[in-house]
Short mmCIF file of C-alpha atoms in Angstrom, two decimals:
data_model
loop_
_atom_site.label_atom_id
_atom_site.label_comp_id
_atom_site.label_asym_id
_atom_site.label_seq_id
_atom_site.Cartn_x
_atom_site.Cartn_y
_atom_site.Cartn_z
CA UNK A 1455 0.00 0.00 0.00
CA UNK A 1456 2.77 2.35 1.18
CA UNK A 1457 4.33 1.58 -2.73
CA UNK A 1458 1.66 2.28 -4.28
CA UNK A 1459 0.71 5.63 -2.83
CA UNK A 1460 4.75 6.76 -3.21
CA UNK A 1461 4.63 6.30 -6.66
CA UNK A 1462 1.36 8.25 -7.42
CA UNK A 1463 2.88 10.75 -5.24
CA UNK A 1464 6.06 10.65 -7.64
CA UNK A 1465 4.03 10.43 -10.52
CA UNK A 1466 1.78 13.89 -9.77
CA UNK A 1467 4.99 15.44 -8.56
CA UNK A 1468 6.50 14.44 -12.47
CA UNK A 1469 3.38 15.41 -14.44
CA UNK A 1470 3.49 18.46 -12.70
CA UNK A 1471 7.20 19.42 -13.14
CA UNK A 1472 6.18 19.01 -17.15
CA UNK A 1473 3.74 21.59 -17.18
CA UNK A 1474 5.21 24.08 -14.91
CA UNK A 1475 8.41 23.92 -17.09
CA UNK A 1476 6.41 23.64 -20.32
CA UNK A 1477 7.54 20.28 -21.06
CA UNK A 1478 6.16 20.00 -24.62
CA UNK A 1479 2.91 19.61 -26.90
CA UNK A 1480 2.21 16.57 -24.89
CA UNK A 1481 2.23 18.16 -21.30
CA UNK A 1482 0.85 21.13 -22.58
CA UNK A 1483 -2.67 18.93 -23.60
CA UNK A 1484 -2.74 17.69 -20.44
CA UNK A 1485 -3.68 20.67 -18.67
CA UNK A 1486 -7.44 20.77 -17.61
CA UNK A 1487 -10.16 23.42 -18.58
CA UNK A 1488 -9.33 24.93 -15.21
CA UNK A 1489 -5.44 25.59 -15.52
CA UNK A 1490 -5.81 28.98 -17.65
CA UNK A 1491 -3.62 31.34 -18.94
CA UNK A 1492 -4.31 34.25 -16.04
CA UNK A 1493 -2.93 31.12 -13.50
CA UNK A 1494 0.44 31.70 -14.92
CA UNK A 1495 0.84 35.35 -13.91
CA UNK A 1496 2.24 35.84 -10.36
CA UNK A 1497 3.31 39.13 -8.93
CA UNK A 1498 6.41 40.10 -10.46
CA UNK A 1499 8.86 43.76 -11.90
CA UNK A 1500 8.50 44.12 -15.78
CA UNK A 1501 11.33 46.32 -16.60
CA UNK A 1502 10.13 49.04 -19.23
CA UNK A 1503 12.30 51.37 -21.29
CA UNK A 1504 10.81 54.12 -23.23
CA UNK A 1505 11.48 57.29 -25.16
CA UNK A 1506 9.46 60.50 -25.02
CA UNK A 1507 9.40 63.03 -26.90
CA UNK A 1508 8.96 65.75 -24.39
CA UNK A 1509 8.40 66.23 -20.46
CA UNK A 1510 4.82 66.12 -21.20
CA UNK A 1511 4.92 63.01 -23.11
CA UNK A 1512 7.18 61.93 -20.27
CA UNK A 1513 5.11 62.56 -16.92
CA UNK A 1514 1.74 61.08 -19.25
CA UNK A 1515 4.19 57.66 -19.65
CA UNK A 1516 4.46 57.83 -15.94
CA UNK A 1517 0.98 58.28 -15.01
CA UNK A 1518 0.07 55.06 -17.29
CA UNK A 1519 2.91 53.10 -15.54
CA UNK A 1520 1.17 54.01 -12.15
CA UNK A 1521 -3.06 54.00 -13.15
CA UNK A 1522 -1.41 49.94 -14.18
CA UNK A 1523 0.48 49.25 -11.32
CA UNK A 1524 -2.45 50.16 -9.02
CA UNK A 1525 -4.98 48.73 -11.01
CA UNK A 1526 -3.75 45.56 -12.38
CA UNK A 1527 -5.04 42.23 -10.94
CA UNK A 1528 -1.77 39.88 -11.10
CA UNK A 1529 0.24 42.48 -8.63
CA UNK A 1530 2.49 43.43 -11.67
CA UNK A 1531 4.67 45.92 -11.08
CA UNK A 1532 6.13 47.88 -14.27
CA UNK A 1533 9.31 49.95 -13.62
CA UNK A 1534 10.10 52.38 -16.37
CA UNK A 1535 13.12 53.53 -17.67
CA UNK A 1536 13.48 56.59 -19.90
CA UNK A 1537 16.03 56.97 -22.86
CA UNK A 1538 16.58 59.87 -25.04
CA UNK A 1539 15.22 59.22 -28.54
CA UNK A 1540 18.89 61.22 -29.98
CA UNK A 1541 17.90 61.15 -33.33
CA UNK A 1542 16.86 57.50 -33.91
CA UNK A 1543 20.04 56.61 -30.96
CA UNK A 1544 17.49 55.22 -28.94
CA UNK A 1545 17.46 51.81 -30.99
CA UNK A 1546 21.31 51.22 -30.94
CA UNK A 1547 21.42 51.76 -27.30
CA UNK A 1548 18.88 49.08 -27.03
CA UNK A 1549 20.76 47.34 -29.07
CA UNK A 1550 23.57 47.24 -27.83
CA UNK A 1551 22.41 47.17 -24.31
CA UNK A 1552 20.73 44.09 -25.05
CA UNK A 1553 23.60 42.50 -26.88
CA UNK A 1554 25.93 43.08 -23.33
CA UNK A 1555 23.15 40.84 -21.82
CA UNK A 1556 21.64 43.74 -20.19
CA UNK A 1557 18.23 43.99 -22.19
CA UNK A 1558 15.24 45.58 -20.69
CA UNK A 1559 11.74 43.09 -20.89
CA UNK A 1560 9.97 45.70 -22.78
CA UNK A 1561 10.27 48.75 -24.87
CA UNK A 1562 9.20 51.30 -27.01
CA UNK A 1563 10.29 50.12 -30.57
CA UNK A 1564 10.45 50.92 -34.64
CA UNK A 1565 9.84 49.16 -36.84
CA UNK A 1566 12.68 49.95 -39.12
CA UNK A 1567 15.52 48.45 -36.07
CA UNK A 1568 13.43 45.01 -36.25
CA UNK A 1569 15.73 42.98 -38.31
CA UNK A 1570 18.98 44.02 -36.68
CA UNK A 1571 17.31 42.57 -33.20
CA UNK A 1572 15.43 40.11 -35.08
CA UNK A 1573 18.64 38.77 -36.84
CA UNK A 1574 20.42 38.52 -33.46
CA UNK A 1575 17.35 36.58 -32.09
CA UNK A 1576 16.77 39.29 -29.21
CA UNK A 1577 13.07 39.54 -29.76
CA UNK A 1578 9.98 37.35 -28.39
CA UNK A 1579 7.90 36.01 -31.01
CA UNK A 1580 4.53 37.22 -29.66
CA UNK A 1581 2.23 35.12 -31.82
CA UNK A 1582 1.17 32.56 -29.16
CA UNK A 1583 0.29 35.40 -26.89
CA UNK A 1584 -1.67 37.21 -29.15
CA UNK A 1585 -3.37 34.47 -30.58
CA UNK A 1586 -4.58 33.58 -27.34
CA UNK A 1587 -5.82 37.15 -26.42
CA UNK A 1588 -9.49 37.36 -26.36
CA UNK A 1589 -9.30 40.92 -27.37
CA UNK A 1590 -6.76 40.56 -30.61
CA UNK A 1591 -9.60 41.23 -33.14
CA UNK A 1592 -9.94 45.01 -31.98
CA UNK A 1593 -6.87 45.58 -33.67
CA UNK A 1594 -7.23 45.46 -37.87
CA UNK A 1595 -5.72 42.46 -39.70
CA UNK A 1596 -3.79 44.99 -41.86
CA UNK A 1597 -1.85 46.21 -38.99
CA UNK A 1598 -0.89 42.75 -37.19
CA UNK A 1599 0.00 42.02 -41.26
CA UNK A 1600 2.50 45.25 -41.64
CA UNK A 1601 4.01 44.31 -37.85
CA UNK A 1602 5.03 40.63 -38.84
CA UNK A 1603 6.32 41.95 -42.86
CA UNK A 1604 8.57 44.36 -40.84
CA UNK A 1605 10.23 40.62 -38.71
CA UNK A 1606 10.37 39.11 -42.45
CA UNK A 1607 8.77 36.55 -40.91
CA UNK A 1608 4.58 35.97 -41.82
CA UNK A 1609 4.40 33.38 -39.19
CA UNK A 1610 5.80 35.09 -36.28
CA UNK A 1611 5.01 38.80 -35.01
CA UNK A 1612 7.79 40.39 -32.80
CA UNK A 1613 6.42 43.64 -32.51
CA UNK A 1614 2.94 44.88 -30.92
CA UNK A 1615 0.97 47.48 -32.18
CA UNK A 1616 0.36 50.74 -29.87
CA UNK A 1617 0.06 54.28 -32.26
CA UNK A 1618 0.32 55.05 -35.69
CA UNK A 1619 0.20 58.32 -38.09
CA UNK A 1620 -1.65 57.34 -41.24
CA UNK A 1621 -0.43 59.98 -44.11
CA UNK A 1622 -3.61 61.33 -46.00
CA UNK A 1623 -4.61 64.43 -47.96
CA UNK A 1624 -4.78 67.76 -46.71
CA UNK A 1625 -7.01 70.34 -49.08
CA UNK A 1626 -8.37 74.27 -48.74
CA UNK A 1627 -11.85 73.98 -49.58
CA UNK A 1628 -11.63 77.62 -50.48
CA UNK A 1629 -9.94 76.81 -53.55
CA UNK A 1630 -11.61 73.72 -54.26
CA UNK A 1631 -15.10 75.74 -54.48
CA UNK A 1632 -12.84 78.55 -56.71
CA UNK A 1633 -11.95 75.69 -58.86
CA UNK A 1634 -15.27 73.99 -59.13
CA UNK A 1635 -13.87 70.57 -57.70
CA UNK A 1636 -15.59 68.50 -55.47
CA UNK A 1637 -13.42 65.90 -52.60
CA UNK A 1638 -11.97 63.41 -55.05
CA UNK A 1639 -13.07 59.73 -54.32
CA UNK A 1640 -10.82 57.99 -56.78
CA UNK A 1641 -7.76 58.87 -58.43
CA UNK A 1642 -8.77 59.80 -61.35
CA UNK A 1643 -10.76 62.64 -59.63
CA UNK A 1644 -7.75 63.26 -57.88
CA UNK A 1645 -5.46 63.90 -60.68
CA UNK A 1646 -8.22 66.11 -62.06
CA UNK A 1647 -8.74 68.04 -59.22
CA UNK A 1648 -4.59 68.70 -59.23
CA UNK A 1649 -5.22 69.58 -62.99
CA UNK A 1650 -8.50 71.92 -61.81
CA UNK A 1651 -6.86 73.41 -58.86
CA UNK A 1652 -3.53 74.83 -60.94
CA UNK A 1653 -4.74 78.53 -61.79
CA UNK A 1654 -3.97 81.98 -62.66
CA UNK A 1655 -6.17 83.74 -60.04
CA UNK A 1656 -5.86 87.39 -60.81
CA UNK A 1657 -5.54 87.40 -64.42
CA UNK A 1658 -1.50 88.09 -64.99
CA UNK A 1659 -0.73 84.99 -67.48
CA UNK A 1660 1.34 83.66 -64.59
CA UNK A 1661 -0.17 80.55 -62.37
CA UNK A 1662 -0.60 81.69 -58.89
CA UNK A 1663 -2.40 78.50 -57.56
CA UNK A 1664 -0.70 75.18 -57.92
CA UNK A 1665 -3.12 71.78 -57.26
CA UNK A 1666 -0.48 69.59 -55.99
CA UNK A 1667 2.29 69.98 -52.54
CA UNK A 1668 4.93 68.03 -53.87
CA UNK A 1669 7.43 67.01 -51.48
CA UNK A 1670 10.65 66.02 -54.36
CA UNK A 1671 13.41 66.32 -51.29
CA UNK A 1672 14.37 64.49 -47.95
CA UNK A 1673 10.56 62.61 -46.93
CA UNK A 1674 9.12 62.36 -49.97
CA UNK A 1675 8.82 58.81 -50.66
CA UNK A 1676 6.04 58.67 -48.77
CA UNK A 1677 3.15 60.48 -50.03
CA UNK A 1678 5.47 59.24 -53.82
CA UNK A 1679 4.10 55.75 -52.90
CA UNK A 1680 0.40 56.03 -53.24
CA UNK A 1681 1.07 57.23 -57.05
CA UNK A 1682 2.77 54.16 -57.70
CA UNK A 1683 0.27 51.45 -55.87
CA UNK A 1684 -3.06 53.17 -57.56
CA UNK A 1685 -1.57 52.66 -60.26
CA UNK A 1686 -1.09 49.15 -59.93
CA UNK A 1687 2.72 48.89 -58.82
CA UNK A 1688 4.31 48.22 -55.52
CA UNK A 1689 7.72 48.51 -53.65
CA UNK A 1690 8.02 44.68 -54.29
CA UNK A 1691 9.47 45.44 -57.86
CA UNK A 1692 9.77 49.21 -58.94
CA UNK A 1693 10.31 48.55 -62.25
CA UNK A 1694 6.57 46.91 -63.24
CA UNK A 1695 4.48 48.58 -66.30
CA UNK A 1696 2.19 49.54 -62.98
CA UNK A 1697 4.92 50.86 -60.86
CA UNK A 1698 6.83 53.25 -63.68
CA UNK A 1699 3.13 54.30 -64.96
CA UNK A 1700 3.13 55.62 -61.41
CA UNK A 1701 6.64 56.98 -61.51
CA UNK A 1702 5.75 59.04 -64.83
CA UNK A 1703 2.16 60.05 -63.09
CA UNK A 1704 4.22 61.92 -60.39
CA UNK A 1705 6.72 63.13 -62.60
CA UNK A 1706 3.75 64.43 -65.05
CA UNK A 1707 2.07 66.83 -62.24
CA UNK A 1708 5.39 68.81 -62.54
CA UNK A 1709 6.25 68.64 -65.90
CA UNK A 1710 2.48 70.14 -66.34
CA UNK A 1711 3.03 72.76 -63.99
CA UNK A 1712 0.51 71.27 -61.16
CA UNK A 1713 2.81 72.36 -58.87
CA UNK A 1714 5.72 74.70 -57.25
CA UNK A 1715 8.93 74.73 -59.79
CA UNK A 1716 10.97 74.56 -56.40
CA UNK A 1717 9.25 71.14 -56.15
CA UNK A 1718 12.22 69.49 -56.41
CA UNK A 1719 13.86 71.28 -53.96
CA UNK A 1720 11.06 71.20 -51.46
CA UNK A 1721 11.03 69.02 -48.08
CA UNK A 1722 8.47 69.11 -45.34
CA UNK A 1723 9.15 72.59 -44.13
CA UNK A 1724 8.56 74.34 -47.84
CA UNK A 1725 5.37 72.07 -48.68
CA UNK A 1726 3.67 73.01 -45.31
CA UNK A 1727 4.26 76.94 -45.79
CA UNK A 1728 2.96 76.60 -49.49
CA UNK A 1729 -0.23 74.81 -48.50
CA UNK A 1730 -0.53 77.69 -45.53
CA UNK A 1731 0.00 80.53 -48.01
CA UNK A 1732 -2.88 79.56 -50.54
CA UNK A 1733 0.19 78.90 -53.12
CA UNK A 1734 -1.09 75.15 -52.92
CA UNK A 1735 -4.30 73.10 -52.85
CA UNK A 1736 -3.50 69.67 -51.54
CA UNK A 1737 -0.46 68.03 -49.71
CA UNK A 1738 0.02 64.91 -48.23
CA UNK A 1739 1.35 64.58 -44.05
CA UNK A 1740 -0.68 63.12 -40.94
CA UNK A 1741 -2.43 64.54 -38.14
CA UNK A 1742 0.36 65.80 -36.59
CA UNK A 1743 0.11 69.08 -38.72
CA UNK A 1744 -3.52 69.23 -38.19
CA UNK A 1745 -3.48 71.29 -34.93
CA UNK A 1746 -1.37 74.40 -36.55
CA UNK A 1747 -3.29 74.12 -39.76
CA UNK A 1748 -6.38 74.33 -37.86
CA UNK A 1749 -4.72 77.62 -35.65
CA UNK A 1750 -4.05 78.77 -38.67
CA UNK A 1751 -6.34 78.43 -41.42
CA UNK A 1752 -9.62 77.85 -39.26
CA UNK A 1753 -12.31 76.15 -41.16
CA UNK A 1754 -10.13 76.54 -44.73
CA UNK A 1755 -8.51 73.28 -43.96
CA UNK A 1756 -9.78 69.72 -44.24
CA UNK A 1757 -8.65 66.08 -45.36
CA UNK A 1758 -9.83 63.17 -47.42
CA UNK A 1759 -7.52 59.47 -47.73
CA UNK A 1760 -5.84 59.35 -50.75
CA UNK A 1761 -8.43 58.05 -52.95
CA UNK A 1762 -8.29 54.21 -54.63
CA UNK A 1763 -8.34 53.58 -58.22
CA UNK A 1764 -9.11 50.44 -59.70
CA UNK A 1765 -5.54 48.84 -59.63
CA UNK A 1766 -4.77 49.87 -55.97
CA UNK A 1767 -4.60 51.84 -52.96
CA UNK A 1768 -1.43 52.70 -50.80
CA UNK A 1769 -0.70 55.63 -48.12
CA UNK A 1770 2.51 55.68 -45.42
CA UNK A 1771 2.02 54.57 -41.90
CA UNK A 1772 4.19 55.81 -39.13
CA UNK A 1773 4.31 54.08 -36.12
CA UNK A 1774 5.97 53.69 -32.75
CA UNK A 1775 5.53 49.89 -31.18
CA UNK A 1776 6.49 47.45 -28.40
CA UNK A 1777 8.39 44.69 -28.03
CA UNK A 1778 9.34 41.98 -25.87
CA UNK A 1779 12.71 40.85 -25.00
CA UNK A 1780 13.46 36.78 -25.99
CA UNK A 1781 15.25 37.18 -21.70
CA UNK A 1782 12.26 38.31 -20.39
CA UNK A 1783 11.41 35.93 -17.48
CA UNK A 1784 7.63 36.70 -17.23
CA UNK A 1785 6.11 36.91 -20.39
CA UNK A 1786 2.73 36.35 -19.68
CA UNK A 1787 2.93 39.12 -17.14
CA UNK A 1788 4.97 41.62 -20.15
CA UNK A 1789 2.44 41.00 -22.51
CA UNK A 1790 -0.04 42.18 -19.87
CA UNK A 1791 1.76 45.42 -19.65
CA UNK A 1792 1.93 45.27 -24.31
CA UNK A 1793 -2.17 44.64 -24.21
CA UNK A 1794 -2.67 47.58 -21.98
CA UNK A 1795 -0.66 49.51 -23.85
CA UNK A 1796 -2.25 48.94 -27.40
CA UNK A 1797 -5.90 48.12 -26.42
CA UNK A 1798 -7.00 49.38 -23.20
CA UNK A 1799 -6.47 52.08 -20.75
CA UNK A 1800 -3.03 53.03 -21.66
CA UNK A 1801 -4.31 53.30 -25.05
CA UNK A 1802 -6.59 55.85 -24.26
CA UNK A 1803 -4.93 57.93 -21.92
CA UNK A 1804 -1.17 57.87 -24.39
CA UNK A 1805 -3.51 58.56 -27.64
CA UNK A 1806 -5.91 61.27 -26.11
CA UNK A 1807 -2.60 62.75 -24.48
CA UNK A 1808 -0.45 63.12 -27.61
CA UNK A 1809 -2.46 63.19 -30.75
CA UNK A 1810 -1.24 59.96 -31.78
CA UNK A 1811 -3.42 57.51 -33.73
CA UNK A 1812 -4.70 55.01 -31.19
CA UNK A 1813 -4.65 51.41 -33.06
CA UNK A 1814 -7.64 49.94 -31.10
CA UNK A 1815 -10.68 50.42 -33.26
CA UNK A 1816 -12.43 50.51 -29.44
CA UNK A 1817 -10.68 53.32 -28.79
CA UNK A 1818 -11.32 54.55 -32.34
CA UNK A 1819 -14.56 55.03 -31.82
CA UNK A 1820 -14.76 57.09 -28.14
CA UNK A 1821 -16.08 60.70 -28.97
CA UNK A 1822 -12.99 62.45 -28.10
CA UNK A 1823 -11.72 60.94 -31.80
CA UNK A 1824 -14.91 60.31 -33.29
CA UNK A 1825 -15.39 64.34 -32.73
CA UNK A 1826 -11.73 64.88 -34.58
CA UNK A 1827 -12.05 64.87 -38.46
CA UNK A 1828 -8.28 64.73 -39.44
CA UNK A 1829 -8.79 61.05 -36.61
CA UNK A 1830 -11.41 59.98 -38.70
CA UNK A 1831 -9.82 60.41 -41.79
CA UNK A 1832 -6.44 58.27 -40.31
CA UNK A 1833 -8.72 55.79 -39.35
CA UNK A 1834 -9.99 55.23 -42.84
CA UNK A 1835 -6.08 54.90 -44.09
CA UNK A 1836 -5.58 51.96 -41.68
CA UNK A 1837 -6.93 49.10 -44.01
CA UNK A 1838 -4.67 49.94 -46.42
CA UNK A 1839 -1.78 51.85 -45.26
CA UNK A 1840 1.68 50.28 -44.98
CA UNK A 1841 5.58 50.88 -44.70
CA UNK A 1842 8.81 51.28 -47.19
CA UNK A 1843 9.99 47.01 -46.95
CA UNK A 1844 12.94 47.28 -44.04
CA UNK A 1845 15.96 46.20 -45.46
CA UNK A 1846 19.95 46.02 -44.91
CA UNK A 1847 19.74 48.80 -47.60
CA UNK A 1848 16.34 50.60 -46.79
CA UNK A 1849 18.28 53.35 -45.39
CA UNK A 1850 20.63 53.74 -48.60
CA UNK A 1851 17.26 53.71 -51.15
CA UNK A 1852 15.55 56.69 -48.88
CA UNK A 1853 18.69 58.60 -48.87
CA UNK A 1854 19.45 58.23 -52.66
CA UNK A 1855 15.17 58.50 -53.37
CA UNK A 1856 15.10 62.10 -53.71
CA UNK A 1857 18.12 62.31 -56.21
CA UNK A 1858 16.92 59.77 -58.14
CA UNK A 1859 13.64 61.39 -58.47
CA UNK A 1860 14.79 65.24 -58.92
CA UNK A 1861 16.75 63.28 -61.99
CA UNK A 1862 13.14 62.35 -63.40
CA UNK A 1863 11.63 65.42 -62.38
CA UNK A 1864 14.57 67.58 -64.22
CA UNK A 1865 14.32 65.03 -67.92
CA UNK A 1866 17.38 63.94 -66.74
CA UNK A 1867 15.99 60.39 -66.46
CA UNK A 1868 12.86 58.62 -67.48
CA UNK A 1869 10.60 57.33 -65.45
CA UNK A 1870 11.51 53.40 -66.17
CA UNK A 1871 15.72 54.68 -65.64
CA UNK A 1872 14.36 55.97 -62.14
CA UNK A 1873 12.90 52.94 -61.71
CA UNK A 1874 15.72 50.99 -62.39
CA UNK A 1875 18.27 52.66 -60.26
CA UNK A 1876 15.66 52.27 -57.75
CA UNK A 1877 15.32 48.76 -57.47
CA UNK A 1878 19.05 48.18 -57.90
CA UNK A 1879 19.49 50.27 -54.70
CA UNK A 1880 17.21 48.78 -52.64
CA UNK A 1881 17.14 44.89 -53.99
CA UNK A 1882 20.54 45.34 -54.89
#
């Protein structure tokens, strides 16, 4: 009798060592209905490093640390740690923090460092964990889809959506109504509207009013990428009938005169002060230049996406993430502090705080951004916004972009040359 009851004491004692340690598909069935995912969270320190970019920004990071700490049921206790942002620094000190074995278990992340911590396997895959998350639907499809391109990896996900900036169109209705154009709602509208809005408004033979903002320096291959997808190309191979139909599109609007001659010369700064002077109708940023248009031009300022054709649709999402470290100790507990962060309270009170476009369509659709038109307008990019392909030589393309294009802009290259030198830069 005594035996018997030693070994089924040695036999529970086994079973559970297997699950406790994760001992493989086979343990992992064994577990009943009642052992759930919420039983593996004990109290615990998740170490958080973050950048902000401003003591506002900072103190709001630090009221979302403490509103979870208080509030969260599994005792878990997030310390954060901020890290100056030093021009895009931030990621190689994580880098090479992590590297010396010192890594954090969560931080603010781009996408664009993934594959240099991907490639060094630093990164948590966090597919199981959001596969199991009940609430995983309230973030669109599309944006899980851009988040596991960015790992190169379609089966695993190592970054965690939190905010975005979805690029769309920015337009006076003053000069719409002078031009007798209505919002376009497909591209061919669009390029019509460019055509419509390009005028001579007092009568001197000289144009005075140009349709389009185009951005042909640093930034611009951005808003350049929705020409090329509606018409039918993509960043997958620049050198498509689609993709150099787009390339001459965009180089058409300023060989017509649809917009500035300094066009080629023109970065963010120049395109924002046209569109503010009346010298433009239309440019393409996010809603982070919504509040000083709105200061400034009042009710002569609204938005529309950038319209689909029948070949495609395309517009630039920026984004600031998560991730969890592959040393992390408690990453059921981490991902707590990632699903707060893109779905819940944290999401609210970081997206209300700063502007930023809040990825859960929950969130999406509180009146605070329901009552925001430039929001609603970002929201309607999400389906089909997306990102440059991150590459070893990603950097070297955007650099050499806006050369490449002032060369097509000039006649000093044709649009399927441009092409050409594009894809050998960045598939070289």
């Amino acid at each position: 009798m005594k035996k018997r009851l030693l070994a089924l004491l040695l036999s529970t004692v086994m079973v559970a060592s297997l699950v406790a340690c994760g001992g493989g598909k086979e343990a992992a069935d064994e577990k009943t209905d009642d052992t759930t995912e919420e039983s593996k969270i004990e109290p615990c320190t998740i170490n958080f490093t973050y950048w902000a970019d401003n003591t506002d920004y900072s103190a709001l990071m630090q009221d979302i640390i403490k509103k979870f700490n208080e509030e969260n049921e599994y005792g878990i206790e997030v310390v954060g740690e901020e890290i100056p942002w030093d021009g895009g620094g931030y990621s190689n000190t994580l880098f090479n923090t992590a590297m010396g074995g010192g890594s954090t278990d969560v931080a603010t992340f781009k996408l664009s460092a993934t594959p240099m911590f991907v490639n060094n396997d630093l990164l948590a895959d966090l597919t199981p964990l959001v596969d199991a998350w009940e609430d995983k639907d309230d973030i669109s499809d599309n944006i899980y889809s851009v988040m596991r391109k960015a790992g190169g990896d379609d089966k695993a996900m190592y970054v965690m959506p939190w905010n975005t900036q979805i690029l769309y169109v920015y337009y006076r209705p003053s000069i719409f109504e002078k031009a007798g154009v209505e919002v376009p709602k497909t591209y061919d509208e669009l390029m019509t509207a460019i055509e419509k809005c390009t005028m001579d408004t007092d009568g001197d033979g000289k144009t005075d009013v140009y349709g389009w903002g185009m951005r042909g320096s640093s930034g611009g291959q951005e808003p350049w990428g929705s020409f090329i997808y509606a018409n039918g190309g993509s960043f997958d191979d620049f050198t498509t009938d689609e993709s150099v139909a787009g390339m001459q599109d965009f180089i058409d609007i300023y060989t017509n005169g649809w917009c500035p001659p300094s066009a080629p010369s023109d970065g963010f700064q120049e395109t924002v002060a046209n569109f503010k002077s009346g010298l433009t109708a239309m440019f393409i940023h996010h809603i982070g230049s919504s509040k000083g248009m709105v200061e400034e031009l009042g009710d002569d300022v609204g938005a529309f996406a950038f319209p689909a054709s029948d070949k495609g649709r395309w517009t630039s999402m920026g984004d600031t993430e998560t991730v969890m470290f592959e040393s992390c100790e408690n990453k059921e507990a981490a991902f707590e502090w990632m699903k707060y962060l893109a779905a819940y309270d944290g999401q609210e009170m970081w997206c209300e705080g700063t502007g930023q476009v809040p990825v859960s369509q929950r969130v999406q659709k509180l009146d605070y951004f329901q009552n925001d038109p430039f929001m609603k307008v970002s929201f309607e990019g999400m389906d089909f916004a997306g990102i440059v392909p991150i590459l070893d030589t990603t950097t070297e393309w955007i650099t050499s972009w806006k050369d490449v294009v002032q060369q097509g802009l000039t006649g000093d290259k044709t649009a399927a040359e441009c092409m050409e030198t594009m894809q050998k830069t960045l598939y070289q």
